[in-house]
Coordinates of C-alpha atoms in Angstrom, one line a residue:
M19 CA -92.5 -159.7 38.7
D20 CA -92.2 -162.3 37.1
A21 CA -95.8 -164.0 37.4
L22 CA -97.4 -160.8 34.9
F23 CA -95.3 -162.2 31.9
S24 CA -95.2 -165.6 32.7
P25 CA -99.1 -165.9 31.0
L26 CA -98.1 -163.9 28.0
A27 CA -94.7 -165.8 28.0
D28 CA -96.9 -169.3 27.8
A29 CA -99.8 -168.4 24.9
L30 CA -96.9 -167.5 22.7
G31 CA -94.6 -169.8 23.2
A32 CA -92.0 -167.9 24.4
S33 CA -89.5 -166.6 27.3
V34 CA -90.2 -164.9 30.4
D35 CA -87.1 -162.3 29.9
Q36 CA -88.3 -161.6 25.9
I37 CA -91.8 -160.7 27.3
K38 CA -90.6 -158.0 29.2
L39 CA -88.0 -157.0 27.2
I40 CA -90.2 -156.7 24.2
F41 CA -92.9 -155.0 27.5
C42 CA -89.7 -152.7 28.5
L43 CA -89.6 -151.5 24.7
M44 CA -93.3 -150.7 24.8
V45 CA -93.6 -148.6 27.9
G46 CA -90.7 -146.1 26.1
Y47 CA -93.5 -144.8 24.3
P48 CA -96.0 -142.9 26.9
L49 CA -92.3 -142.4 29.0
G50 CA -91.2 -140.3 25.6
S51 CA -94.3 -138.6 25.9
L52 CA -93.7 -137.5 29.0
F53 CA -90.2 -136.9 28.8
V54 CA -91.0 -134.1 26.1
R55 CA -93.3 -132.1 28.9
V56 CA -89.9 -131.9 31.1
P57 CA -89.0 -128.4 30.0
S58 CA -85.9 -127.9 28.7
S59 CA -85.5 -125.7 30.6
Q60 CA -84.9 -127.7 33.2
P61 CA -81.6 -130.8 32.6
T62 CA -81.5 -132.3 35.3
L63 CA -84.7 -133.0 35.2
R64 CA -84.4 -134.6 32.3
H65 CA -81.2 -136.9 33.3
L66 CA -82.8 -137.9 36.1
F67 CA -86.3 -139.0 34.3
S68 CA -83.8 -141.2 32.0
I69 CA -81.6 -142.5 35.0
G70 CA -84.7 -143.0 37.4
V71 CA -85.8 -144.9 33.8
A72 CA -83.5 -146.6 33.9
L73 CA -83.3 -147.9 37.9
L74 CA -86.9 -149.1 36.9
Y75 CA -86.1 -151.4 33.7
F76 CA -82.9 -152.9 35.7
F77 CA -84.0 -153.8 39.1
P78 CA -87.8 -154.4 39.8
L79 CA -89.0 -155.2 35.5
L80 CA -85.7 -157.2 35.3
N81 CA -83.8 -158.0 38.0
L82 CA -80.1 -156.7 37.2
Y83 CA -79.4 -155.4 40.0
A84 CA -75.3 -156.7 40.1
G85 CA -75.4 -156.4 36.2
F86 CA -76.6 -152.5 37.1
F87 CA -73.8 -151.8 38.7
Q88 CA -71.6 -153.7 36.9
L89 CA -72.4 -150.9 34.1
L90 CA -71.8 -148.0 37.2
A91 CA -68.5 -149.4 37.2
N92 CA -67.6 -148.8 34.2
I93 CA -69.9 -145.3 33.6
L94 CA -67.6 -144.3 35.8
A95 CA -64.4 -145.4 34.9
T96 CA -64.8 -143.8 31.9
Y97 CA -65.9 -140.6 33.0
Y98 CA -63.0 -140.1 35.8
I99 CA -59.9 -141.5 33.0
G100 CA -61.6 -139.0 30.2
K101 CA -61.2 -136.7 33.1
Y102 CA -57.9 -136.4 34.5
N103 CA -56.3 -138.3 32.1
K104 CA -54.7 -136.4 29.5
S105 CA -52.2 -138.6 27.4
S106 CA -52.9 -140.1 23.8
N107 CA -54.0 -143.0 25.2
M108 CA -57.0 -142.1 27.2
P109 CA -59.5 -143.5 24.5
W110 CA -57.5 -146.8 24.0
L111 CA -57.6 -147.0 28.0
V112 CA -61.2 -147.1 28.2
F113 CA -61.7 -149.2 25.2
V114 CA -59.6 -151.8 26.7
I115 CA -61.8 -151.5 29.9
V116 CA -64.7 -152.0 28.8
M117 CA -64.5 -154.0 26.1
G118 CA -62.7 -155.9 28.1
H119 CA -65.1 -155.9 30.8
L120 CA -68.1 -157.3 28.1
T121 CA -65.2 -159.8 27.3
Y122 CA -65.9 -161.8 30.6
N123 CA -69.0 -161.0 30.8
H124 CA -69.1 -162.6 27.0
V125 CA -67.7 -165.7 28.7
I126 CA -69.6 -165.4 31.7
R127 CA -72.3 -165.8 29.5
A128 CA -70.7 -169.1 27.4
I129 CA -69.8 -171.1 30.8
Y130 CA -73.4 -171.1 32.5
G131 CA -74.8 -171.7 29.1
F132 CA -77.3 -168.8 29.1
S133 CA -79.3 -168.9 26.0
Y134 CA -80.0 -166.2 24.1
E135 CA -83.8 -166.5 25.2
T136 CA -82.7 -165.0 28.8
M137 CA -82.2 -161.6 29.5
E138 CA -78.4 -160.1 30.8
I139 CA -76.6 -157.2 31.2
T140 CA -74.8 -158.4 28.5
G141 CA -76.9 -156.4 25.5
P142 CA -76.9 -153.3 27.0
Q143 CA -73.3 -153.2 27.9
M144 CA -72.6 -153.6 24.1
V145 CA -74.6 -150.2 23.5
L146 CA -73.0 -149.1 26.4
T147 CA -69.3 -150.3 25.0
M148 CA -70.4 -147.7 22.1
K149 CA -71.3 -144.5 24.2
L150 CA -68.7 -144.6 26.5
T151 CA -65.6 -145.7 23.5
T152 CA -67.3 -143.0 22.0
F153 CA -67.0 -140.4 24.2
A154 CA -63.3 -141.4 25.6
W155 CA -62.9 -140.5 21.0
N156 CA -65.0 -137.0 21.7
V157 CA -63.0 -136.3 24.5
Y158 CA -59.8 -136.6 23.4
D159 CA -60.6 -135.0 20.0
G160 CA -61.8 -131.8 21.8
R161 CA -58.0 -131.0 23.1
R162 CA -56.3 -131.9 19.5
K163 CA -55.8 -128.9 17.4
A164 CA -59.3 -128.1 15.2
E165 CA -57.0 -128.8 12.0
E166 CA -56.1 -131.6 12.9
L167 CA -59.9 -133.7 12.9
D168 CA -62.0 -134.0 9.9
K169 CA -65.3 -133.4 9.5
W170 CA -67.6 -136.3 12.2
Q171 CA -64.7 -135.6 14.8
L172 CA -65.1 -131.8 13.8
S173 CA -68.4 -132.1 14.5
K174 CA -68.2 -134.0 17.3
R175 CA -65.4 -133.1 19.7
I176 CA -66.4 -132.7 23.6
T177 CA -64.2 -129.0 25.0
E178 CA -66.3 -128.6 27.5
Y179 CA -66.3 -131.9 30.1
P180 CA -69.9 -132.4 31.5
S181 CA -71.0 -132.4 35.4
L182 CA -71.4 -136.6 36.5
L183 CA -74.5 -136.0 36.7
E184 CA -74.9 -135.4 32.5
F185 CA -72.8 -138.1 31.7
L186 CA -75.4 -140.1 34.0
G187 CA -77.9 -139.0 32.0
Y188 CA -76.4 -139.8 28.5
S189 CA -75.4 -143.1 30.1
F190 CA -78.6 -144.4 30.8
Y191 CA -80.7 -142.9 27.6
F192 CA -83.3 -144.9 28.5
P193 CA -85.3 -145.8 24.9
G194 CA -82.3 -146.7 24.0
I195 CA -80.4 -148.0 27.4
L196 CA -81.1 -152.2 27.0
V197 CA -81.0 -151.6 22.6
G198 CA -79.6 -148.5 21.7
P199 CA -80.1 -147.0 19.9
Y200 CA -76.6 -146.0 20.4
L201 CA -76.0 -142.0 20.6
D202 CA -73.1 -140.1 20.9
Y203 CA -72.8 -137.2 24.5
P204 CA -73.4 -133.8 21.2
E205 CA -76.2 -135.3 19.7
Y206 CA -78.1 -136.1 23.4
V207 CA -76.4 -132.3 24.7
E208 CA -78.7 -131.5 21.3
L209 CA -81.8 -133.6 22.8
I210 CA -81.7 -132.5 26.5
N211 CA -81.0 -128.3 25.5
E212 CA -83.9 -128.8 22.4
T213 CA -81.0 -127.0 20.2
A214 CA -81.8 -129.1 17.3
F215 CA -85.3 -127.5 17.5
Q216 CA -84.3 -124.0 17.8
H217 CA -83.2 -123.4 13.9
K218 CA -85.5 -120.8 12.4
T219 CA -86.6 -122.7 9.4
V220 CA -87.5 -125.2 12.1
Q221 CA -89.3 -123.0 13.8
S222 CA -91.4 -121.4 10.9
V223 CA -92.4 -125.0 10.8
V224 CA -93.3 -125.3 14.8
K225 CA -96.9 -124.5 15.6
S226 CA -98.7 -122.1 17.7
G227 CA -97.8 -122.9 21.6
R228 CA -95.7 -126.0 20.3
R229 CA -91.9 -126.5 21.1
L230 CA -91.4 -129.6 18.3
P231 CA -91.9 -129.7 15.1
P232 CA -94.8 -132.0 13.8
G233 CA -94.5 -135.3 12.3
R234 CA -92.8 -136.7 16.4
K235 CA -96.2 -138.8 17.2
R236 CA -96.9 -139.8 13.4
A237 CA -93.7 -140.9 12.7
A238 CA -92.8 -142.4 16.2
Y239 CA -96.1 -144.9 16.2
T240 CA -95.2 -145.5 12.4
R241 CA -92.1 -147.3 13.5
M242 CA -94.0 -148.3 16.8
I243 CA -96.9 -150.7 14.3
F244 CA -94.0 -151.8 11.7
G245 CA -91.6 -153.0 15.0
L246 CA -94.9 -155.1 16.3
F247 CA -95.7 -156.5 12.7
Y248 CA -91.3 -157.8 12.4
L249 CA -92.6 -158.9 15.5
G250 CA -95.8 -160.7 14.4
V251 CA -93.4 -162.3 11.8
F252 CA -90.4 -163.6 13.4
V253 CA -92.8 -165.2 16.4
F254 CA -95.3 -167.0 13.1
L255 CA -92.7 -167.9 10.9
S256 CA -89.7 -168.5 12.9
P257 CA -90.4 -171.9 14.2
K258 CA -90.7 -173.5 10.5
Y259 CA -88.9 -171.1 8.6
N260 CA -85.1 -170.6 10.6
F261 CA -81.5 -171.2 9.4
S262 CA -81.5 -174.2 11.5
V263 CA -83.5 -175.8 9.3
C264 CA -79.9 -177.1 7.9
M265 CA -79.6 -180.2 10.0
D266 CA -82.9 -181.9 9.6
P267 CA -82.1 -185.0 7.7
E268 CA -85.5 -184.5 5.5
F269 CA -83.7 -181.4 4.1
Q270 CA -80.7 -182.2 3.6
K271 CA -82.0 -184.7 1.2
K272 CA -84.1 -182.4 -1.2
S273 CA -82.1 -181.5 -4.4
L274 CA -79.1 -178.5 -4.1
L275 CA -81.4 -176.7 -6.1
T276 CA -84.1 -176.5 -3.6
R277 CA -82.3 -176.3 -0.8
I278 CA -80.6 -173.5 -1.3
A279 CA -84.1 -172.4 -2.3
L280 CA -85.8 -173.2 0.6
F281 CA -82.9 -171.7 2.7
Q282 CA -83.7 -168.2 1.0
L283 CA -87.1 -168.2 2.7
S284 CA -85.3 -168.6 6.4
G285 CA -83.2 -165.2 6.5
P286 CA -86.1 -162.6 6.3
V287 CA -87.8 -164.0 9.1
E288 CA -84.6 -165.1 11.0
R289 CA -83.6 -160.8 10.8
S290 CA -87.1 -159.5 11.8
K291 CA -86.4 -160.1 15.2
Y292 CA -83.2 -157.4 15.2
Y293 CA -85.7 -155.3 12.5
A294 CA -88.9 -155.7 15.3
I295 CA -86.0 -154.5 18.5
W296 CA -84.6 -151.6 16.7
T297 CA -87.9 -150.3 15.4
L298 CA -89.4 -150.5 18.3
T299 CA -87.1 -149.0 20.3
E300 CA -86.5 -146.3 17.2
G301 CA -89.9 -145.3 17.1
A302 CA -89.7 -144.2 21.8
S303 CA -86.3 -142.4 21.4
I304 CA -88.2 -140.0 18.4
L305 CA -91.1 -139.7 21.1
T306 CA -88.3 -138.5 23.3
G307 CA -86.9 -135.8 20.0
L308 CA -84.2 -138.2 19.0
G309 CA -83.9 -138.3 15.7
F310 CA -84.5 -135.1 14.2
T311 CA -82.6 -134.6 10.9
G312 CA -84.2 -131.8 9.8
L313 CA -86.1 -130.3 7.1
N314 CA -86.6 -132.4 3.8
D315 CA -86.8 -130.1 0.2
K316 CA -90.5 -129.5 0.6
G317 CA -90.5 -128.0 4.2
K318 CA -92.2 -130.7 6.3
P319 CA -89.4 -132.3 9.2
Q320 CA -88.2 -135.2 8.4
W321 CA -87.4 -137.9 11.9
D322 CA -85.1 -140.1 10.6
G323 CA -81.3 -139.8 12.7
A324 CA -82.4 -142.1 15.0
A325 CA -82.5 -145.5 12.8
N326 CA -80.3 -148.5 12.8
V327 CA -81.9 -150.0 10.3
K328 CA -83.7 -149.6 6.5
V329 CA -85.5 -153.0 6.0
W330 CA -86.5 -152.7 2.5
Q331 CA -82.0 -152.3 1.8
I332 CA -82.1 -155.2 3.1
E333 CA -84.2 -157.5 1.8
F334 CA -84.1 -155.6 -1.6
P335 CA -80.6 -154.3 -1.6
P336 CA -79.3 -153.4 -5.3
N337 CA -75.5 -154.2 -3.8
F338 CA -73.0 -155.6 -1.1
K339 CA -72.4 -152.2 -0.2
V340 CA -76.0 -150.9 0.1
L341 CA -76.5 -154.0 2.1
L342 CA -73.9 -153.4 4.8
D343 CA -74.5 -149.7 4.4
S344 CA -78.1 -150.9 6.2
W345 CA -77.8 -152.4 8.4
N346 CA -77.3 -152.0 12.2
M347 CA -75.7 -148.0 11.6
K348 CA -75.2 -147.4 14.7
T349 CA -72.5 -149.8 14.9
N350 CA -71.0 -149.2 11.5
V351 CA -70.1 -145.2 12.6
W352 CA -69.3 -146.3 15.6
L353 CA -66.7 -149.2 14.3
R354 CA -65.9 -147.0 11.6
E355 CA -65.5 -144.2 13.6
C356 CA -64.0 -146.0 17.0
V357 CA -62.1 -148.6 15.4
Y358 CA -61.4 -148.3 11.5
K359 CA -60.3 -144.8 11.2
R360 CA -58.0 -145.0 15.1
V361 CA -56.3 -148.4 14.1
T362 CA -54.8 -146.9 10.3
P363 CA -51.5 -144.7 11.0
K364 CA -51.5 -141.0 10.1
G365 CA -50.8 -140.4 7.5
K366 CA -52.1 -143.5 5.4
K367 CA -55.3 -144.8 3.8
P368 CA -57.0 -147.3 5.9
G369 CA -56.9 -150.9 3.8
F370 CA -58.1 -154.2 4.0
R371 CA -55.7 -154.6 7.6
S372 CA -58.2 -151.9 8.7
S373 CA -61.2 -153.5 7.4
M374 CA -60.2 -157.1 9.5
I375 CA -59.1 -155.8 12.3
T376 CA -62.6 -153.5 12.2
F377 CA -64.5 -156.8 11.3
F378 CA -63.2 -158.7 14.3
T379 CA -63.5 -156.0 16.9
S380 CA -67.3 -156.4 15.5
A381 CA -66.7 -160.2 16.9
F382 CA -65.4 -159.5 20.0
W383 CA -67.8 -157.0 20.8
H384 CA -70.8 -159.7 19.6
G385 CA -69.5 -162.1 21.8
I386 CA -67.1 -165.2 21.9
A387 CA -69.5 -168.3 19.9
G388 CA -67.6 -169.3 16.4
G389 CA -70.1 -168.4 14.2
Y390 CA -69.8 -164.8 15.0
Y391 CA -66.5 -164.8 13.4
L392 CA -67.2 -167.6 11.0
T393 CA -69.4 -164.1 9.9
F394 CA -67.1 -161.5 10.5
L395 CA -63.8 -163.1 8.8
M396 CA -66.5 -164.3 5.7
G397 CA -68.3 -160.4 6.1
G398 CA -64.1 -159.0 5.0
F399 CA -63.3 -160.8 2.0
I400 CA -67.2 -160.1 0.7
T401 CA -66.5 -156.4 1.2
A402 CA -63.3 -156.5 -1.0
A403 CA -64.8 -158.3 -3.5
A404 CA -68.1 -157.2 -3.5
R405 CA -65.9 -153.3 -3.8
L406 CA -63.7 -155.2 -7.2
A407 CA -66.9 -156.2 -8.7
R408 CA -68.7 -152.6 -8.2
A409 CA -65.8 -150.5 -9.6
N410 CA -65.4 -152.8 -12.4
F411 CA -68.4 -153.4 -13.6
R412 CA -70.6 -150.4 -12.3
P413 CA -68.5 -147.9 -14.7
L414 CA -70.0 -150.0 -17.9
L415 CA -73.0 -148.6 -16.9
L416 CA -73.4 -145.3 -16.6
P417 CA -72.7 -142.6 -19.0
R418 CA -69.5 -141.4 -20.0
P419 CA -68.0 -139.6 -23.0
S420 CA -68.5 -142.7 -26.2
N421 CA -72.2 -143.3 -25.0
P422 CA -73.5 -140.5 -23.3
K423 CA -77.5 -142.5 -22.7
G424 CA -75.4 -145.4 -21.1
A425 CA -76.9 -149.0 -21.2
S426 CA -79.5 -149.8 -22.5
A427 CA -82.8 -150.2 -20.0
L428 CA -82.7 -153.7 -19.7
V429 CA -79.1 -154.4 -19.6
K430 CA -79.1 -152.0 -16.9
G431 CA -82.2 -153.9 -15.2
I432 CA -80.3 -157.2 -15.4
Y433 CA -78.1 -156.1 -13.9
D434 CA -79.7 -154.7 -10.6
F435 CA -81.8 -157.1 -10.3
L436 CA -78.8 -160.4 -10.3
G437 CA -77.2 -157.5 -7.7
I438 CA -80.4 -157.8 -5.7
L439 CA -80.6 -161.6 -5.9
L440 CA -76.5 -162.4 -5.3
S441 CA -76.5 -159.9 -2.8
A442 CA -79.2 -161.3 -0.9
M443 CA -78.3 -165.3 -1.0
I444 CA -74.8 -163.9 0.0
L445 CA -76.4 -162.0 2.9
N446 CA -78.4 -165.2 4.4
Y447 CA -75.3 -168.0 3.6
S448 CA -73.0 -165.5 5.1
A449 CA -75.0 -164.4 8.0
S450 CA -76.2 -167.6 9.0
P451 CA -73.7 -168.9 11.2
F452 CA -73.9 -165.3 13.1
I453 CA -77.6 -166.3 13.8
I454 CA -76.2 -169.7 14.3
L455 CA -73.6 -169.5 16.9
S456 CA -72.4 -173.0 16.7
A457 CA -69.0 -173.2 14.8
K458 CA -70.2 -176.7 14.1
E459 CA -73.3 -175.9 12.8
S460 CA -72.6 -173.5 11.0
I461 CA -69.9 -174.8 8.5
H462 CA -72.5 -178.0 8.5
T463 CA -74.8 -175.6 7.1
W464 CA -72.8 -174.3 4.5
K465 CA -71.6 -178.0 3.6
T466 CA -75.4 -178.5 3.0
L467 CA -75.3 -175.4 0.8
A468 CA -72.5 -176.7 -1.1
W469 CA -70.5 -173.7 -0.1
Y470 CA -72.3 -171.3 -2.4
G471 CA -71.2 -168.1 -1.0
H472 CA -67.1 -169.3 -0.2
I473 CA -67.2 -170.0 -4.1
V474 CA -68.9 -167.0 -5.1
I475 CA -67.0 -164.9 -3.3
M476 CA -63.8 -166.7 -2.9
G477 CA -63.6 -167.1 -7.2
S478 CA -64.3 -163.5 -7.7
L479 CA -61.6 -162.7 -5.7
V480 CA -59.2 -165.1 -7.3
F481 CA -60.5 -163.7 -10.5
F482 CA -59.6 -160.3 -10.4
Y483 CA -56.2 -160.6 -8.7
A484 CA -55.6 -163.3 -11.2
G485 CA -55.9 -160.9 -14.2
G486 CA -59.8 -159.2 -14.1
N487 CA -58.8 -156.1 -12.2
K488 CA -56.1 -155.3 -14.6
Y489 CA -58.3 -155.9 -17.8
F490 CA -61.1 -154.0 -17.0
R491 CA -58.7 -151.2 -16.3
N492 CA -57.2 -151.4 -19.3
L493 CA -61.4 -151.9 -21.0
H494 CA -62.8 -148.9 -18.5
K495 CA -59.5 -146.7 -20.3
Q496 CA -60.2 -147.9 -24.3
L497 CA -63.9 -146.6 -23.4
G498 CA -62.6 -143.2 -21.8
I499 CA -63.8 -144.5 -18.1
V500 CA -62.2 -141.7 -15.7
A501 CA -62.0 -143.4 -12.2
P502 CA -63.2 -140.8 -9.9
V503 CA -60.4 -139.0 -7.1
R504 CA -62.1 -138.7 -3.3
G505 CA -63.5 -135.5 -3.1
K506 CA -63.8 -134.6 -6.7
P507 CA -66.7 -134.8 -9.5
A508 CA -65.6 -138.0 -11.3
A509 CA -64.8 -136.4 -14.7
N510 CA -67.5 -139.4 -16.9
G511 CA -70.3 -138.5 -15.2
V512 CA -69.8 -140.9 -12.3
A513 CA -71.3 -139.9 -9.0
N514 CA -68.5 -139.6 -6.7
G515 CA -67.9 -142.9 -5.0
S516 CA -70.2 -145.0 -7.1
A517 CA -68.5 -146.5 -9.4
N518 CA -65.5 -148.0 -6.6
G519 CA -67.5 -148.5 -3.1
T520 CA -66.8 -145.5 -2.0
A521 CA -68.4 -142.7 0.0
S522 CA -67.2 -138.6 0.3
G523 CA -71.0 -138.3 2.5
T524 CA -69.8 -137.3 6.0
A525 CA -71.8 -136.7 8.9
T526 CA -73.7 -133.2 9.2
P527 CA -75.2 -131.8 12.8
V528 CA -78.1 -133.0 13.6
G529 CA -80.6 -129.8 12.9
E530 CA -79.0 -129.0 9.5
K531 CA -81.2 -129.4 6.8
N532 CA -81.1 -132.7 4.6
F533 CA -78.8 -134.4 6.9
V534 CA -77.1 -137.7 6.4
L535 CA -76.0 -140.5 8.1
P536 CA -72.4 -141.5 8.0
P537 CA -71.5 -144.4 5.3
S538 CA -70.9 -147.4 7.4
I539 CA -67.2 -149.7 7.5
D540 CA -67.3 -150.9 4.4
T541 CA -67.2 -147.6 2.4
V542 CA -64.3 -145.7 3.5
V543 CA -62.3 -147.9 1.8
P544 CA -59.4 -146.4 -0.6
P545 CA -60.3 -147.6 -4.4
E546 CA -57.4 -149.0 -6.3
N547 CA -54.7 -146.8 -7.5

């Protein structure tokens, strides 16, 4: 079918595989509208629908015959291991098998030199790896005592093992099979049975003769328009604005400040390709009914649960914590629940070791390119520095007994502006290897930028650990600032977790009012004592 897509690919200067991927994402919209017309009383038909669309994608459209059967092998292995292995090692066994297979395919891709414009199986396999490992942990949690589980584990535990058809439908859920969004099995069951829409408060806003609450199509097609906009930004601007500009000898002749300033323009353009595919697939998912998060305070249905990115909070982040919370959010949940918490010994609090293991797992999941490891290694130090900075600086601006009004609007505005500027600059610096991929070229890029990101981050860590942290603690004590305790409101009016970069929010089952997405991995790092 390549001949059908070649003219458009030539016109846009893109690869045929890229055009086919976008075509599959766009086809998901009419298919999503057909999916919801299959009655929820016929779950078998809904499972078969997803499986059938997946076959359409992998065989005639993408020509990934061998890749499809590799995915199927992972699915069957996970299904039968989870069913018959009742030991506590079961989730780790699944994790090793599917992650090992993914890493093997990443190596194959590197050996054969497949460009990232080539559509092959590692992309869908990355999404499937998250789904299968999460399923294994959900099954394991379903076999544990309820009192041993936290709120997320309790809400996601699987106590009734699914049939093979149900599991295949979940694994091949068609809007997310290629690039996400990743969803867990309980979410899929709610989607198939439409249980999230059966609450009395939800039914009160459903129009007569309809099954689903209003706003679904509007939300979906709004995402589609934004997705196409981001795609246009990347197609038309990326040839001029990209991180590879640092390799240009003419660019290197410019002054340091000019190089740093121009480099910042490349970040949003480079990220726009991710915004495009994630926003497009979010819209198609919403059309199937995924992403419903209940009614807001005004009684209007919300469709934010399938989001994988919050663009505004990434490009204009008040701090690095908010930025990380808003990027690849579904993967953050997976890393937190299936790695970060699980590698922490029972009875211990997660710390820097757990964070670094999680970051390196994320790097392995993405691939074997050196740029990934440079980015995620840097990410561990950024997280630590950002947490210390937020814990020490922010409480000084918030209301406290000795200063009920907090800092002046001017001071608070300057702090927020500097937080946005610095967070964006650190993001562009640290994420450039993730885009460039080559470790050698990434280091050359950092060198061209005079290592400004390393200077800021490592300098901050040296400052805090060399006495700055102790100084601010004493200052907080003198000013009557009480550090917040996890699970309890702060005595000085600081919102729980806001002063130290932690968050106490947990996932609320889909369908409940005011559903909040779980925090990302950096937000569960405990405050220092």
